[in-house]
mmCIF file of C-alpha atoms and ligand atoms in Angstrom:
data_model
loop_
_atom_site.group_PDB
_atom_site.id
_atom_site.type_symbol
_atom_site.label_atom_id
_atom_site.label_comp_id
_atom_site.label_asym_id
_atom_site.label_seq_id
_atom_site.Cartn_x
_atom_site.Cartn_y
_atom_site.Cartn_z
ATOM 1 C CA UNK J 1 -20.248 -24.637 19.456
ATOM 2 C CA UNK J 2 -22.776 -27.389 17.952
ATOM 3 C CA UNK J 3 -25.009 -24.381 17.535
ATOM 4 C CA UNK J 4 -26.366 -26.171 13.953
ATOM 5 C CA UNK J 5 -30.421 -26.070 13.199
ATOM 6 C CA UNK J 6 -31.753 -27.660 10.195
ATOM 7 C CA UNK J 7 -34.943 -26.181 8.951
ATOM 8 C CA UNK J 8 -36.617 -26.922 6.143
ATOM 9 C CA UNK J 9 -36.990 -24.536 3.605
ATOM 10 C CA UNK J 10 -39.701 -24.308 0.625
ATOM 11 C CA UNK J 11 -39.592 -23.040 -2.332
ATOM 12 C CA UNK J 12 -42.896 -22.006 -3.817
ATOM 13 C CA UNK J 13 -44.151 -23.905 -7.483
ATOM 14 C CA UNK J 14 -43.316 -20.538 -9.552
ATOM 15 C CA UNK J 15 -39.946 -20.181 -8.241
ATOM 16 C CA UNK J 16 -39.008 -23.925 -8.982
ATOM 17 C CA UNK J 17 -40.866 -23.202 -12.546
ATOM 18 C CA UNK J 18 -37.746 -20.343 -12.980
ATOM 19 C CA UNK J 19 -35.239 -22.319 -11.890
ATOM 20 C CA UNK J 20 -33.263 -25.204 -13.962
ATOM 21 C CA UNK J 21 -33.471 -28.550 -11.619
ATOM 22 C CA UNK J 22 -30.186 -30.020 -11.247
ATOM 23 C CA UNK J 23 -29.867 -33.997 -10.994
ATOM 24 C CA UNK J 24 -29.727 -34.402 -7.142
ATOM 25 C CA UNK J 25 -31.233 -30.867 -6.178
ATOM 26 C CA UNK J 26 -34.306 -31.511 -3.851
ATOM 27 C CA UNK J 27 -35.353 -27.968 -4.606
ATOM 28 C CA UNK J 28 -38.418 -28.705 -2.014
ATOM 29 C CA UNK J 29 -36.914 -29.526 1.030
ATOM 30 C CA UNK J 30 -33.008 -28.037 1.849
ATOM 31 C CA UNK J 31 -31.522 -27.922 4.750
ATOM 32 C CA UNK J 32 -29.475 -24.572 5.941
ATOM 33 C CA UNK J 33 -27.829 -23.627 8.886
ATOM 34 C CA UNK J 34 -29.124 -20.605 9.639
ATOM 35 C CA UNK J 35 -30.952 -17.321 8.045
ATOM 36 C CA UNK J 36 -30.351 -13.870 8.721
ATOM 37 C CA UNK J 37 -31.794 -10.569 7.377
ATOM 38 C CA UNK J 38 -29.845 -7.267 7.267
ATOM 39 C CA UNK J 39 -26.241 -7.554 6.922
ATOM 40 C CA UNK J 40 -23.946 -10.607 7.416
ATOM 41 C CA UNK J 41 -20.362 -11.343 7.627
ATOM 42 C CA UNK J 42 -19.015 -15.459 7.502
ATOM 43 C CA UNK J 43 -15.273 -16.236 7.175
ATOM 44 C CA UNK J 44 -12.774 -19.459 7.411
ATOM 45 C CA UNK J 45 -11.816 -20.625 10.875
ATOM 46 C CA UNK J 46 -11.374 -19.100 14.386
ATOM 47 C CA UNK J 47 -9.209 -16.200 13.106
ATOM 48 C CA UNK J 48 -12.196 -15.749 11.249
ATOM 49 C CA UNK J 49 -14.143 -13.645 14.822
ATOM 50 C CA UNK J 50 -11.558 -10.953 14.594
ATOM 51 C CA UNK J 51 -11.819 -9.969 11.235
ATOM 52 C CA UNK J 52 -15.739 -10.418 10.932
ATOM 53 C CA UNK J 53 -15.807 -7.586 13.408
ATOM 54 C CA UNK J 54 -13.148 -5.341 11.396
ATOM 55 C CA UNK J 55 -15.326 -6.299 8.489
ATOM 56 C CA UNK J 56 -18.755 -5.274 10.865
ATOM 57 C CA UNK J 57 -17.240 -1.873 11.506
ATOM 58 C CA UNK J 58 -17.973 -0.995 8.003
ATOM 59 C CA UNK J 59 -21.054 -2.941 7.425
ATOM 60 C CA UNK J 60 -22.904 -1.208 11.010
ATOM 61 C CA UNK J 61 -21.969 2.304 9.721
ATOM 62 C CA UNK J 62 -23.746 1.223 6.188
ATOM 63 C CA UNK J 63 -20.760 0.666 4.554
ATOM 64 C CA UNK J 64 -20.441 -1.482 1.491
ATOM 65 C CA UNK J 65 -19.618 -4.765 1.248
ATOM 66 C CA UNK J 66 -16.240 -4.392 -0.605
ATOM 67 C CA UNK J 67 -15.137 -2.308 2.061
ATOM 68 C CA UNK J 68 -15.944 -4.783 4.621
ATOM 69 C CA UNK J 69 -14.311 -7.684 3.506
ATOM 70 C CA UNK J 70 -11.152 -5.840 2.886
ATOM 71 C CA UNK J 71 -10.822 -4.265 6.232
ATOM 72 C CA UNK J 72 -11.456 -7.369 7.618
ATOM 73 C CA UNK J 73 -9.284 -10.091 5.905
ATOM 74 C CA UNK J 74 -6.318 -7.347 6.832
ATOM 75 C CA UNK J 75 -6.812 -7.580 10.192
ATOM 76 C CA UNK J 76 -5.869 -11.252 9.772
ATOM 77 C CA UNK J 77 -2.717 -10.609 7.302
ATOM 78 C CA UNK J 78 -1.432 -8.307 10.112
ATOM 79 C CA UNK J 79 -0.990 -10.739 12.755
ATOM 80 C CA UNK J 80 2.429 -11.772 12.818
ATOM 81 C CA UNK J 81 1.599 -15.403 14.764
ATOM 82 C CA UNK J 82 -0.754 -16.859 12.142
ATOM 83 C CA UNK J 83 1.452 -19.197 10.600
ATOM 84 C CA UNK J 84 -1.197 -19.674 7.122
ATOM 85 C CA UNK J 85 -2.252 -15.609 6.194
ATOM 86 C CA UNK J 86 0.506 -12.622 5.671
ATOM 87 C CA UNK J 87 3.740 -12.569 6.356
ATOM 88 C CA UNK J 88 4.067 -14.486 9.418
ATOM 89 C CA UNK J 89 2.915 -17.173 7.335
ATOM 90 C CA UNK J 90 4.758 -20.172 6.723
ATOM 91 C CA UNK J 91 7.119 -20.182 3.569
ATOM 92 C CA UNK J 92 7.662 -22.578 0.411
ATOM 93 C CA UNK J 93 10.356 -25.532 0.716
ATOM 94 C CA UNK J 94 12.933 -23.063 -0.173
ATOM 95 C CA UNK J 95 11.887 -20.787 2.077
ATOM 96 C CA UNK J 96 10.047 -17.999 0.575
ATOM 97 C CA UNK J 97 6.831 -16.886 2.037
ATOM 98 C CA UNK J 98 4.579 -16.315 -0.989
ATOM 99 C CA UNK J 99 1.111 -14.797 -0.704
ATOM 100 C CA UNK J 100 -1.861 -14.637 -2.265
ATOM 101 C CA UNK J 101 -5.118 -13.186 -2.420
ATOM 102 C CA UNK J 102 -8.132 -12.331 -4.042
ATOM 103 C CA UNK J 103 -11.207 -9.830 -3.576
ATOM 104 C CA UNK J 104 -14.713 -9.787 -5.617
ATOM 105 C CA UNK J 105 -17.630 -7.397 -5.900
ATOM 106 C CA UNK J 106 -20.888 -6.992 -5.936
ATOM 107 C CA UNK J 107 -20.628 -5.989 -9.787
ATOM 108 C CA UNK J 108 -18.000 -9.113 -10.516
ATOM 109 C CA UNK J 109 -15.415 -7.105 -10.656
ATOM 110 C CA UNK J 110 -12.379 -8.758 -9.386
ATOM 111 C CA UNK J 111 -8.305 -8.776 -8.551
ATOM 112 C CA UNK J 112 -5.886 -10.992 -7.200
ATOM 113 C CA UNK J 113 -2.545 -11.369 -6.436
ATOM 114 C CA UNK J 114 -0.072 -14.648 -6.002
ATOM 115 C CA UNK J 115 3.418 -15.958 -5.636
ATOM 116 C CA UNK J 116 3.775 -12.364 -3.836
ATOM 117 C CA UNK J 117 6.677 -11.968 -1.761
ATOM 118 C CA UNK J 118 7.548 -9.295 1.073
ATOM 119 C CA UNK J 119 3.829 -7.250 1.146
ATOM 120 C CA UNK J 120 1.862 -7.071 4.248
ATOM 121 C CA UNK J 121 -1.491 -6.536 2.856
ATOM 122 C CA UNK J 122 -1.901 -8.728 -0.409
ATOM 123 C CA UNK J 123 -5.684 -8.221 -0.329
ATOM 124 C CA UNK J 124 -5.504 -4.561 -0.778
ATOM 125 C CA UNK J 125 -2.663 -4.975 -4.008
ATOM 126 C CA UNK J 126 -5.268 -7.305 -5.410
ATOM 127 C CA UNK J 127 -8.172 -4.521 -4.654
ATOM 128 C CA UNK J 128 -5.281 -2.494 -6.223
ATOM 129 C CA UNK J 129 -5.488 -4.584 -9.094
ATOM 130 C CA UNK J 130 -9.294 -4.814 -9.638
ATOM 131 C CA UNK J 131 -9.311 -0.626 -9.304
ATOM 132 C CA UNK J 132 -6.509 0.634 -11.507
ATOM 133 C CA UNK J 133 -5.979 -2.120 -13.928
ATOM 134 C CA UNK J 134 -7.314 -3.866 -16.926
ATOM 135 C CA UNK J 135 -5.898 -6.998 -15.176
ATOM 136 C CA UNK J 136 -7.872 -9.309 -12.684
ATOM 137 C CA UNK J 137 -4.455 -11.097 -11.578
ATOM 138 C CA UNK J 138 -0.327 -10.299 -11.091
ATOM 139 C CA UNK J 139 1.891 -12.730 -9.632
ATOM 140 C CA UNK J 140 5.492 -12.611 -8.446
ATOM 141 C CA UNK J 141 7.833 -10.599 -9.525
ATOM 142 C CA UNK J 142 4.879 -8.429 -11.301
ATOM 143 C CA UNK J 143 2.593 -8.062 -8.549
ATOM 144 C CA UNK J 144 5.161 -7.113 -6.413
ATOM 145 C CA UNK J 145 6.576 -4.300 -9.055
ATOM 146 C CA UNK J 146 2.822 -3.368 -9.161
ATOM 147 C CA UNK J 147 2.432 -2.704 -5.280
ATOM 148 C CA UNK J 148 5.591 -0.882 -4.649
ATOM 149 C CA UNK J 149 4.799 0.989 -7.381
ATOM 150 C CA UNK J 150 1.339 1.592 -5.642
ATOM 151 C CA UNK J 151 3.044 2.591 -2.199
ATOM 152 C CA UNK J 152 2.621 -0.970 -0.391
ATOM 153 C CA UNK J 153 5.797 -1.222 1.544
ATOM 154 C CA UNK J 154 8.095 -3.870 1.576
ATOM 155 C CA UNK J 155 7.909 -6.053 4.596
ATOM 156 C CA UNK J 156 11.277 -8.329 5.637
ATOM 157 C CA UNK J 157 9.921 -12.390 5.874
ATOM 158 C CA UNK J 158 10.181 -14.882 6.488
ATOM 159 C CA UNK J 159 10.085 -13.694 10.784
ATOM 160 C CA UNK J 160 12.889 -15.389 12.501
ATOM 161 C CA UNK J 161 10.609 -17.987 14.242
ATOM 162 C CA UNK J 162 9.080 -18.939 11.254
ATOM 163 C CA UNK J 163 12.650 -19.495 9.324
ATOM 164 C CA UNK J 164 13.471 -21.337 12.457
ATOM 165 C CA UNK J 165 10.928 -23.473 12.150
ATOM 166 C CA UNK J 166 11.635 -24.071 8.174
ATOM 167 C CA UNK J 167 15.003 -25.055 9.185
ATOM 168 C CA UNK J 168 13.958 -27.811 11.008
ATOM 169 C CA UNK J 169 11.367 -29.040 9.067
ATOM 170 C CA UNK J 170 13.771 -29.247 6.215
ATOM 171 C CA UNK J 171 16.370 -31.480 8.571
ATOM 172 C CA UNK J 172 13.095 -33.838 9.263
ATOM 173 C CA UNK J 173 11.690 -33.657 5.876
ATOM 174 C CA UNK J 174 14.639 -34.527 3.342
ATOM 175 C CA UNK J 175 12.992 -36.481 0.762
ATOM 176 C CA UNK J 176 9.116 -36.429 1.398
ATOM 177 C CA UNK J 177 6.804 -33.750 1.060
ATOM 178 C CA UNK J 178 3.675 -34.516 3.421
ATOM 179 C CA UNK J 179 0.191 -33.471 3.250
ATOM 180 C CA UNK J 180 -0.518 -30.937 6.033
ATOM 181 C CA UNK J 181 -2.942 -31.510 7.986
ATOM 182 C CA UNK J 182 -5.668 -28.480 7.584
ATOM 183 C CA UNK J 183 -7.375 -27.562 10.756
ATOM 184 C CA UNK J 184 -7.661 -25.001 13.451
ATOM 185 C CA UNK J 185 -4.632 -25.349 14.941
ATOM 186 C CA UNK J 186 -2.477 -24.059 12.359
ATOM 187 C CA UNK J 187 -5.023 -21.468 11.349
ATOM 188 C CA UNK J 188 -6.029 -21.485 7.693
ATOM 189 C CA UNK J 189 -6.645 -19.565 4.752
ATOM 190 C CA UNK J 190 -9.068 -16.297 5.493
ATOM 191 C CA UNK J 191 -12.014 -16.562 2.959
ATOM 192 C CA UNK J 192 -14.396 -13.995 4.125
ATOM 193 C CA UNK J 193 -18.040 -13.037 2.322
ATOM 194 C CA UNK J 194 -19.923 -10.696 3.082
ATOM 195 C CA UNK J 195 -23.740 -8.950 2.541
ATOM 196 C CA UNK J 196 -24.517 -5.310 3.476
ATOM 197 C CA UNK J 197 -27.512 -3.134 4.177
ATOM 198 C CA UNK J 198 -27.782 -2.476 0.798
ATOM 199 C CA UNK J 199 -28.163 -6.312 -0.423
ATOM 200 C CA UNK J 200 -25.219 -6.159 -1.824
ATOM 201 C CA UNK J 201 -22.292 -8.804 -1.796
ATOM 202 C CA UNK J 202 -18.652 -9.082 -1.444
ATOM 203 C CA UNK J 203 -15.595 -11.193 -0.813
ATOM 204 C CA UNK J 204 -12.032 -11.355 0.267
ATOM 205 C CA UNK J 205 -9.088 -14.485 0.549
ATOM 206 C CA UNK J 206 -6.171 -14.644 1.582
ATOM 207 C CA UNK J 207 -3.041 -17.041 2.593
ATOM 208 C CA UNK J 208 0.405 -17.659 2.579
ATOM 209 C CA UNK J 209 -0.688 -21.150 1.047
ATOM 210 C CA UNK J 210 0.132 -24.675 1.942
ATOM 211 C CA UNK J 211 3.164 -24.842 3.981
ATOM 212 C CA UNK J 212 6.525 -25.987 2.496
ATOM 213 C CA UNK J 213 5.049 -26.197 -0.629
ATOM 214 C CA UNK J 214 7.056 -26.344 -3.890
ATOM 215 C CA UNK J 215 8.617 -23.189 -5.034
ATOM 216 C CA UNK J 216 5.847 -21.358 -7.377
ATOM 217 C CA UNK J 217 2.914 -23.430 -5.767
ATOM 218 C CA UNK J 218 -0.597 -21.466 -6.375
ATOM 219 C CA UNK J 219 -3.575 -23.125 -4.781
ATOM 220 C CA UNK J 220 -7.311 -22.007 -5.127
ATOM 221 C CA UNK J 221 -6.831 -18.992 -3.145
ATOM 222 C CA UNK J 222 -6.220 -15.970 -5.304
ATOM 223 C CA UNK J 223 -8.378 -18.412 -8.106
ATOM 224 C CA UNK J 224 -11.576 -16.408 -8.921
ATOM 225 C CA UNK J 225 -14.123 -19.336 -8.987
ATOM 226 C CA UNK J 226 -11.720 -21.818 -7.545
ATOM 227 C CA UNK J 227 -10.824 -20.167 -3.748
ATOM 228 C CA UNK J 228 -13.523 -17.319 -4.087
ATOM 229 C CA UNK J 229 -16.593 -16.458 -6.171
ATOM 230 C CA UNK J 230 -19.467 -13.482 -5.939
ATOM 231 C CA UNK J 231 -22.324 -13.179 -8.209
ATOM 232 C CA UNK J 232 -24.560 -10.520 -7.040
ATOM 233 C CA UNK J 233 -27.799 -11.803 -8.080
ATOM 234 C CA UNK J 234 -27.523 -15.273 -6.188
ATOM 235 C CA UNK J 235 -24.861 -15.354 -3.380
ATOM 236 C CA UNK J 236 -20.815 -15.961 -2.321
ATOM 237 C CA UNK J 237 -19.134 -18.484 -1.425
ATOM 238 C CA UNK J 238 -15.168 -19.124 -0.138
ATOM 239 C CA UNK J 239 -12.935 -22.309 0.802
ATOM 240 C CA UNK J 240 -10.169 -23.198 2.378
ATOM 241 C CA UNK J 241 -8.201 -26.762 2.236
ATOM 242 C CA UNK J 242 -5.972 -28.371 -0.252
ATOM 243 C CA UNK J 243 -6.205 -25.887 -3.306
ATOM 244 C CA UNK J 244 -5.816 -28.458 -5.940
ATOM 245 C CA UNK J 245 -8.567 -30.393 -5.112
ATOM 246 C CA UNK J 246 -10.356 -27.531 -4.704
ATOM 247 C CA UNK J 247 -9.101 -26.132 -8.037
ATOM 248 C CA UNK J 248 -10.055 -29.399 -9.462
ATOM 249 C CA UNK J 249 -13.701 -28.335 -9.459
ATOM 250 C CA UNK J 250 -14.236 -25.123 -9.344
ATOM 251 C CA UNK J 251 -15.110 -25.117 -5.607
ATOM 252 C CA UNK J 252 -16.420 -21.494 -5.221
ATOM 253 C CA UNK J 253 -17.924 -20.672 -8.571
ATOM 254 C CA UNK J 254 -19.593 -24.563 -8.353
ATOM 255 C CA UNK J 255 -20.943 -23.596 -4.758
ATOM 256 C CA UNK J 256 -22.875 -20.242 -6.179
ATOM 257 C CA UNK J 257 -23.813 -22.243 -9.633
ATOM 258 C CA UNK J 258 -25.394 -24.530 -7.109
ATOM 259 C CA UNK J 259 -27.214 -22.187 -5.338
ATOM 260 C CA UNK J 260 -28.627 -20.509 -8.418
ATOM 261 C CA UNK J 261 -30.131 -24.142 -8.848
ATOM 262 C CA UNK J 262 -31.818 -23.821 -5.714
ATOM 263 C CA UNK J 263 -29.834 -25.803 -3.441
ATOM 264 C CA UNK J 264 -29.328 -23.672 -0.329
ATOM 265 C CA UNK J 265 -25.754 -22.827 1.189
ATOM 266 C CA UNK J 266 -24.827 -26.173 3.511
ATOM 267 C CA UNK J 267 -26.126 -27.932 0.401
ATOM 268 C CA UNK J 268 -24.467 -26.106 -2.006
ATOM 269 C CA UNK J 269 -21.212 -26.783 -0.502
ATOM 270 C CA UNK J 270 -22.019 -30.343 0.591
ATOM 271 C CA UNK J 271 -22.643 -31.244 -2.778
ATOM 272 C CA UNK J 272 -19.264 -29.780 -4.460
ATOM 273 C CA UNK J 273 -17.214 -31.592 -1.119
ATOM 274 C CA UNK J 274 -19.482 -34.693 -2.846
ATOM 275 C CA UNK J 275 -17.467 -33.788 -6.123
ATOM 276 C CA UNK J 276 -14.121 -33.526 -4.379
ATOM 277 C CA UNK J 277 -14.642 -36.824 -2.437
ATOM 278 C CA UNK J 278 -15.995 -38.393 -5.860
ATOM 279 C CA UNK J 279 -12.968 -37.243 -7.907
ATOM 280 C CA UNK J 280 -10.110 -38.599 -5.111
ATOM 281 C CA UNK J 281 -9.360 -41.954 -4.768
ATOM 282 C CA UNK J 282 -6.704 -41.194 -1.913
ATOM 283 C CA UNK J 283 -8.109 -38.682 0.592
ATOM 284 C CA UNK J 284 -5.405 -38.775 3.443
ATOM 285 C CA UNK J 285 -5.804 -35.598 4.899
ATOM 286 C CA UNK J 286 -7.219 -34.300 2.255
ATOM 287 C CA UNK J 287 -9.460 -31.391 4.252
ATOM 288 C CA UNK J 288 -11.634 -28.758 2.159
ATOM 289 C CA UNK J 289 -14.737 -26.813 3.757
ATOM 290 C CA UNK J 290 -16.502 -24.055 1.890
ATOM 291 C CA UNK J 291 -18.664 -21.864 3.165
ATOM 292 C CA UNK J 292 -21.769 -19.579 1.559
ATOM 293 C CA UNK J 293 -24.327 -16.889 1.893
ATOM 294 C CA UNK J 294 -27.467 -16.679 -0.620
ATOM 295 C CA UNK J 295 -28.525 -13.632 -1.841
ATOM 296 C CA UNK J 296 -31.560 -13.911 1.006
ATOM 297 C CA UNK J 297 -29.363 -13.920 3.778
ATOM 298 C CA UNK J 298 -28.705 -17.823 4.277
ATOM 299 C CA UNK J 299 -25.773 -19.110 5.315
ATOM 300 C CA UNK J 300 -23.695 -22.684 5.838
ATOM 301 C CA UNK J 301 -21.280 -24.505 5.062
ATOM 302 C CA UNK J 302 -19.628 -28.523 4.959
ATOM 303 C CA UNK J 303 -16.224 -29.743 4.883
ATOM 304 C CA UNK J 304 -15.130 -33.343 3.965
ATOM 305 C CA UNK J 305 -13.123 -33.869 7.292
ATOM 306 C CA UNK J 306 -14.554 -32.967 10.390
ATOM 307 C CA UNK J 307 -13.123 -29.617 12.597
ATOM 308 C CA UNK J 308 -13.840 -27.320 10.231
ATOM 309 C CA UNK J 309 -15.649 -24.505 11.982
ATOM 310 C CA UNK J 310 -16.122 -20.746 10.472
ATOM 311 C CA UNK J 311 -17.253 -17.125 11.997
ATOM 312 C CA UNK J 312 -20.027 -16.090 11.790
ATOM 313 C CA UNK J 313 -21.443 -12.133 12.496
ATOM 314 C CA UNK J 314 -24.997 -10.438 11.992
ATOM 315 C CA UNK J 315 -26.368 -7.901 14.278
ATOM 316 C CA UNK J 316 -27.343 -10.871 16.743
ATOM 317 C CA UNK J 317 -24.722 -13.051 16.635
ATOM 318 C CA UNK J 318 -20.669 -13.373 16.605
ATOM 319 C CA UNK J 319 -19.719 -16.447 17.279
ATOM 320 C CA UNK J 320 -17.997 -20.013 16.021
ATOM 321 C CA UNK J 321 -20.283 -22.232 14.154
ATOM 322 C CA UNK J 322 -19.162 -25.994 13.332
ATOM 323 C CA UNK J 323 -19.536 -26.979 9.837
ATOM 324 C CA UNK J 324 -21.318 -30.101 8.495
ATOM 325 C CA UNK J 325 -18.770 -32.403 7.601
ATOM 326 C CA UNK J 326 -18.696 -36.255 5.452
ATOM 327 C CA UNK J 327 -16.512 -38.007 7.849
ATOM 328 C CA UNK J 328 -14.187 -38.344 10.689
ATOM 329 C CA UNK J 329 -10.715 -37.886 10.736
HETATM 330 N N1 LIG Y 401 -6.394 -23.275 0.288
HETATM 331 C C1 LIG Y 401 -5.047 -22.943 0.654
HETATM 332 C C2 LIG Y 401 -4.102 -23.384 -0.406
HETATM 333 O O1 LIG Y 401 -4.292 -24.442 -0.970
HETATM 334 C C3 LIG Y 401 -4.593 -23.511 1.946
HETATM 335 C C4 LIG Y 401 -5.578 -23.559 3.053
HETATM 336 O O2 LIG Y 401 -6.668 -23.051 2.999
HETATM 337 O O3 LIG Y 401 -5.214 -24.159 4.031
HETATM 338 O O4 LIG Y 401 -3.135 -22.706 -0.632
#
């Protein structure tokens, strides 16, 4: 899975002369994890491989880019046994299972959704959002007015195991409320980018949040700039991990900002996991990764704890890739 190569990549006088330096951008020598050309898809953690190819379906037919990350990102809210994206996911304290989601386009146009309860498919009532309304976000009681009123069916949660397990996490858990710990194993947010034929970029998030939360909890998920961002003229990036932190500096939106500086992907998201490392004094299990696509088809990403890993497809390749990462667990 160590399938990382660092190459070093120039940037030639008259670019640089376009380009703002940033303190701390080496602008003449970044290192990536990998370049592509044609169409790409990159998305959050091993659940991540099923949904890049829902998401390639679209892109190898020359669909666009919206359409990919959609169809893909719903392929993960419909399996009922990941415990962190739809409705299998795992609910608040009091035992709601609230979603939330985002989507972005290649012309910044954007929706979201959170604090949505019963809905199978909150990435399509935010796309819902982004088409028919003046709105870019609807939460609770709204949002979920909104997409029956938009034919999204109501869906019966939390699932039986999942109140099951609830029940006896409130019986161990009486007066603290612990950190999860974010990794594979209990599946993550789905932040999926994507490019298409056309050039064009895209992105999709969704999750059910940080488990056994407190009632009303939004992370950086369904937060344009915070859990997603997409400008078209420079590249997309996505995270997953403990939303405030991530909230606390604009993860996504910082990641792109980066990039337009000429820092490439890995060390566009290395630098804002910098920020988040900078800014926390106590970073027990405090896990973010990010990962990003520029605008010429590279792609990385970094996480502050190690075992982050992301999907990756392109015409080549569909496989796992292992993030860059600060430290150890
Ligand atoms: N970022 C999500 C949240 O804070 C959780 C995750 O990605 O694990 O809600």
């Amino acid at each position: 899975m160590k399938r990382r190569a660092f190459f070093k990549a120039g940037l030639s006088l008259g670019a640089i002369s376009l380009l703002e330096p940033l303190k701390g951008a080496n602008l003449l020598s970044s290192s990536f994890e990998g370049v592509t050309s044609g169409p790409i898809v990159l998305s959050t953690w091993i659940h991540g491989l099923e949904a890049n190819r829902a998401a390639w379906e679209v892109l190898s037919k020359g669909g666009k880019a919206i359409d990919a990350v959609e169809n893909g990102v719903r392929i993960t809210e419909a399996d009922l046994a990941n415990r962190s994206v739809g409705i299998g996911g795992r609910p608040d304290r009091d035992g709601h299972v609230t979603l939330d989601a985002c989507i972005m386009d290649e012309k910044s146009r954007c929706g979201a959704v959170a604090f949505m309860e019963g809905i199978a498919h909150p990435i399509s009532v935010a796309r819902a959002v982004m088409e028919t309304t003046q709105h870019v976000m609807l939460v609770g009681e709204g949002a979920e007015k909104f997409a029956s009123e938009n034919g999204f069916k109501k869906a019966k949660m939390p699932l039986p195991e999942v109140k099951k397990d609830w029940e006896k996490w409130k019986k161990e858990n009486k007066d603290v409320f612990k950190k999860p710990i974010i990794n594979h194993e209990n599946h993550d947010t789905i932040g999926l980018i994507a490019m298409d034929a056309n050039g064009d970029l895209s992105g999709a998030c969704t999750t059910s949040g940080w488990a056994y939360k407190m009632h009303g909890r939004v992370g950086d998920s369904p937060i344009i700039g915070a859990g997603l961002f997409v400008d078209n003229e420079i590249g997309a990036a996505t995270s997953t991990g403990i939303g405030e932190a991530i909230i606390r500096v604009a993860g996504s939106s910082m990641v792109v900002e980066l990039m337009r500086h000429g820092y490439s992907p890995t060390d566009a998201c290395k630098e804002v996991v910098n920020r988040i490392i900078k800014k926390h004094s106590d970073l027990t299990n405090l896990q973010c990764g990010f990962i990003a696509i520029d605008k010429k088809g590279n792609f990385g990403g970094y996480s502050v704890y190690a075992g982050f890993n992301y999907a990756l497809k392109t015409s080549t390749e569909d496989k796992m890739v292992d993030a860059g990462f600060d430290r150890n667990w």
